[in-house]
Short mmCIF file of C-alpha atoms in Angstrom, two decimals:
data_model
loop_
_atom_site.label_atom_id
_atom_site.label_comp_id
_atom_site.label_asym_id
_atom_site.label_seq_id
_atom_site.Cartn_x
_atom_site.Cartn_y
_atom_site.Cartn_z
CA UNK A 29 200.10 173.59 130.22
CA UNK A 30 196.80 173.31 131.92
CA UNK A 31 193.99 172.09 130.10
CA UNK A 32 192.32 175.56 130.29
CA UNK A 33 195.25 176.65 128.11
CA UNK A 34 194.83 173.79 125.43
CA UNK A 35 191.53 175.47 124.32
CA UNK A 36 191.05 178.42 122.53
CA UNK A 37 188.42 180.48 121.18
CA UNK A 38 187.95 180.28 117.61
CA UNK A 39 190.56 179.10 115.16
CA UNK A 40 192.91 181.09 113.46
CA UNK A 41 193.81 180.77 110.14
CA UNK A 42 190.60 179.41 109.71
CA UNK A 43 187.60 181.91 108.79
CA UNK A 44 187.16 184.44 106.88
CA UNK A 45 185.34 188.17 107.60
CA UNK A 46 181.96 187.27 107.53
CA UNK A 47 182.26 184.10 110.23
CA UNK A 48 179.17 182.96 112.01
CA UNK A 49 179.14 184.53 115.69
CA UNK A 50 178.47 181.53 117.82
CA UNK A 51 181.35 179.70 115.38
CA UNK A 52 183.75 182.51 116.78
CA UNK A 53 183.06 181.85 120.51
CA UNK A 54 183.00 177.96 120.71
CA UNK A 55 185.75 176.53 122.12
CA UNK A 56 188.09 174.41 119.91
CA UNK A 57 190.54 171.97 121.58
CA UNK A 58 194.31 172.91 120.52
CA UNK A 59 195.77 169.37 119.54
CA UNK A 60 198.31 168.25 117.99
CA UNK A 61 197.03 167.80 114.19
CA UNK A 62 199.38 164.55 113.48
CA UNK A 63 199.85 166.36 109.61
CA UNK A 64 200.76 164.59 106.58
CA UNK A 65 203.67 166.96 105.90
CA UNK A 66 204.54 168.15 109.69
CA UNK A 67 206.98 171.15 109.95
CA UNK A 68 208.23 169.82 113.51
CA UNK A 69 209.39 166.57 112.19
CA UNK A 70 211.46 168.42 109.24
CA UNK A 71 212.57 171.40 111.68
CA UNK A 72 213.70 168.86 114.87
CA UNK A 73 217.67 168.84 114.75
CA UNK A 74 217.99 165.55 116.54
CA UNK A 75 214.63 163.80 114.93
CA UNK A 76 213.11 163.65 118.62
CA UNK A 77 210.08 164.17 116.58
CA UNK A 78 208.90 161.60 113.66
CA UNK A 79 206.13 160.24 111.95
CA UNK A 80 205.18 156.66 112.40
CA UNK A 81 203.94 154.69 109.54
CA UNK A 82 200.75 154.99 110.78
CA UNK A 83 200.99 158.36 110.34
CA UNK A 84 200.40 159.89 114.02
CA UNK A 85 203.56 161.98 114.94
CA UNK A 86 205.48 161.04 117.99
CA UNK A 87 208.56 162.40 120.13
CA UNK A 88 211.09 160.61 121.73
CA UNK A 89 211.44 162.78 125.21
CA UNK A 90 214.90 161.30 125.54
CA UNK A 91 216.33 162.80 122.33
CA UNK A 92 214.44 166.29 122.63
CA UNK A 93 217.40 168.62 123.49
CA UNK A 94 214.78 171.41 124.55
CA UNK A 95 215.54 173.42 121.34
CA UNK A 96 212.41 174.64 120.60
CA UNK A 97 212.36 174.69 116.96
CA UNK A 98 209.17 172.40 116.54
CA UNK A 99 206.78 174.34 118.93
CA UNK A 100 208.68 177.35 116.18
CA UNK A 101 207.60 175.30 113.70
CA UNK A 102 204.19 174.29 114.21
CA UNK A 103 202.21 176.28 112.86
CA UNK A 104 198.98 175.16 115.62
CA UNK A 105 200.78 176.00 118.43
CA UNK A 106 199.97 172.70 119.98
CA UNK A 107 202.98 172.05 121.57
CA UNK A 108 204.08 173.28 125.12
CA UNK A 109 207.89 172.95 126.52
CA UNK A 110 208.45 171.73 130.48
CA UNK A 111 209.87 174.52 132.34
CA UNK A 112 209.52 172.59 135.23
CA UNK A 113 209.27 168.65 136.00
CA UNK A 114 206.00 167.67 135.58
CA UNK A 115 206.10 164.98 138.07
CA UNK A 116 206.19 167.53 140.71
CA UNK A 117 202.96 168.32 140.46
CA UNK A 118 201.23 164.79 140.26
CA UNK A 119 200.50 162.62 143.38
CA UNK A 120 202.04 159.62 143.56
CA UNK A 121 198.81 157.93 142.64
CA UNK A 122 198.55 159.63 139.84
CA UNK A 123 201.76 158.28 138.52
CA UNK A 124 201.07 155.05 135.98
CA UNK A 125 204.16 153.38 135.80
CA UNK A 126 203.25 151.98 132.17
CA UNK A 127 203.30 155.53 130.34
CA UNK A 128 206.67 156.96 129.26
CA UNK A 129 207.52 160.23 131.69
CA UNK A 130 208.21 163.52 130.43
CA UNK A 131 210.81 165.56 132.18
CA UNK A 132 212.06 168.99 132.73
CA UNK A 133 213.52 170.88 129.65
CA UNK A 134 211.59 169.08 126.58
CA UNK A 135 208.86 169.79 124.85
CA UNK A 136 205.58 167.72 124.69
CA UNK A 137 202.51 167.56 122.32
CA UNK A 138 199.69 164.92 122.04
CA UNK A 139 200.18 161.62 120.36
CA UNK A 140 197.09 159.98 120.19
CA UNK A 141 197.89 157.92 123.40
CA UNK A 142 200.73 155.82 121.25
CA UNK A 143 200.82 153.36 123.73
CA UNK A 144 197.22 152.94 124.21
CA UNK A 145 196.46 152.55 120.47
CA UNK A 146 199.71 149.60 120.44
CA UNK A 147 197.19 147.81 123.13
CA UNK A 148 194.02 148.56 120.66
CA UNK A 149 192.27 151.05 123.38
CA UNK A 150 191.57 154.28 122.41
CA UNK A 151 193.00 157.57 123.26
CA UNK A 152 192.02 158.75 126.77
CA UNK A 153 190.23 161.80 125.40
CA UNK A 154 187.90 159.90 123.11
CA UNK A 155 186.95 157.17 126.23
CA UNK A 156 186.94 159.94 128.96
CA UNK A 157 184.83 162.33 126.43
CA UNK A 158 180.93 160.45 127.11
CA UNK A 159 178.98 162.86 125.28
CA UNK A 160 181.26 160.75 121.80
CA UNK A 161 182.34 165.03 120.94
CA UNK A 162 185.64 163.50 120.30
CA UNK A 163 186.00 160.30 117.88
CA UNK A 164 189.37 158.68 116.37
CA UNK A 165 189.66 155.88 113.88
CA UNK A 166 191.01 155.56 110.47
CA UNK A 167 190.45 158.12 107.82
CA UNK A 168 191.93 155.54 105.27
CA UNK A 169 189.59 153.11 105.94
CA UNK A 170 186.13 154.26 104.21
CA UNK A 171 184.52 151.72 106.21
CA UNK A 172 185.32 153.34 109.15
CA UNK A 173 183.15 155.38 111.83
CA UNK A 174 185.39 158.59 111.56
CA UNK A 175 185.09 158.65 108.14
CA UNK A 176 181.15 157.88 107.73
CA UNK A 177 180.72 160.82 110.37
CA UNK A 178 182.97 163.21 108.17
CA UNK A 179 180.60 162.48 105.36
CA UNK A 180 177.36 163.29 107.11
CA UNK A 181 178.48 166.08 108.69
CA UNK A 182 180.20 169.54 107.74
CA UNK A 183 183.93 169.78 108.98
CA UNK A 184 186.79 172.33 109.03
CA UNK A 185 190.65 171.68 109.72
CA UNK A 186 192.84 174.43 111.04
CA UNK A 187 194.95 176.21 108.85
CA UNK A 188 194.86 173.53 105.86
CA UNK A 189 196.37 175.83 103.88
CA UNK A 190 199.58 175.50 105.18
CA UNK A 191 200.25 172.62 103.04
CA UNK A 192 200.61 170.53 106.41
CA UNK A 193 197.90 168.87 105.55
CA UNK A 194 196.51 168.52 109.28
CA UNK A 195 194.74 165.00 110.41
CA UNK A 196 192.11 166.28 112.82
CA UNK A 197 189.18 167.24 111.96
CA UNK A 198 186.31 169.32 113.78
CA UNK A 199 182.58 169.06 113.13
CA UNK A 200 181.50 172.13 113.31
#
């Protein structure tokens, strides 16, 4: 999926009647939520998809059988399934030889850059975003930056009441 397709306007599941305008037409990054109770880890017949300790929720691209059933269960729709191989597209440049490769036939979703945060960098969407729109840290820690921000400013989840209980947050 391109990344014109991971954003969407508005987020459903979300508002109610009365929403503000301008709330309605800003654009809202689809991510994966990394939930406290995530339907794709439960729903995965071959637990390609798990939840760390940590609690961000990974796949393993060489157990995913293609299935489906966790993009069916996700209720974000932030998962997207290769109907092609993905390293067609890229240059070979563009290929990093340290980052696991997804192939043709499994699904993929966004995992906070795993193997970034084992190194202690940060995901690539938080350093690449310079205007500091996107911010990651602990939401355990009180101490934290991520959680002092949630305090002094108003946020919204997607669809919390699911009962996923969903991990990301946006200020809105």
């Amino acid at each position: 999926m391109d990344l014109e397709g991971r954003f969407r306007t508005f987020i459903p599941g979300l508002g109610h009647e009365h929403v503000n305008a301008e709330l309605k037409k800003r654009p809202f990054l689809l991510l994966c939520n990394h939930c406290e109770n995530p339907a794709c880890v439960r729903v995965c017949p071959t637990k390609a998809t798990f939840k760390r300790e940590d609690g961000v929720v990974m796949m393993d691209y060489h157990r995913c059988i293609g299935c489906r059933f966790c993009m069916a269960g996700c209720p974000y729709g932030a998962r997207s399934f290769n109907f092609q191989d993905p390293r067609l597209s890229m240059r070979n440049e563009d290929t990093n030889m340290l980052y696991p490769t997804r192939t043709k036939g499994v699904v993929e979703k966004c995992n906070f850059c795993a193997e970034r945060l084992v190194k202690g960098d940060m995901p690539l969407c938080v350093e690449a975003c310079r205007n500091g729109a996107i911010h990651f840290g602990d939401l355990n820690d009180p101490n934290s930056e991520v959680r002092k921000l949630m305090e002094s400013q108003p946020t919204i989840q997607r669809s919390a009441s699911l009962g996923t209980f969903p991990n990301v947050y946006y200020i809105i």
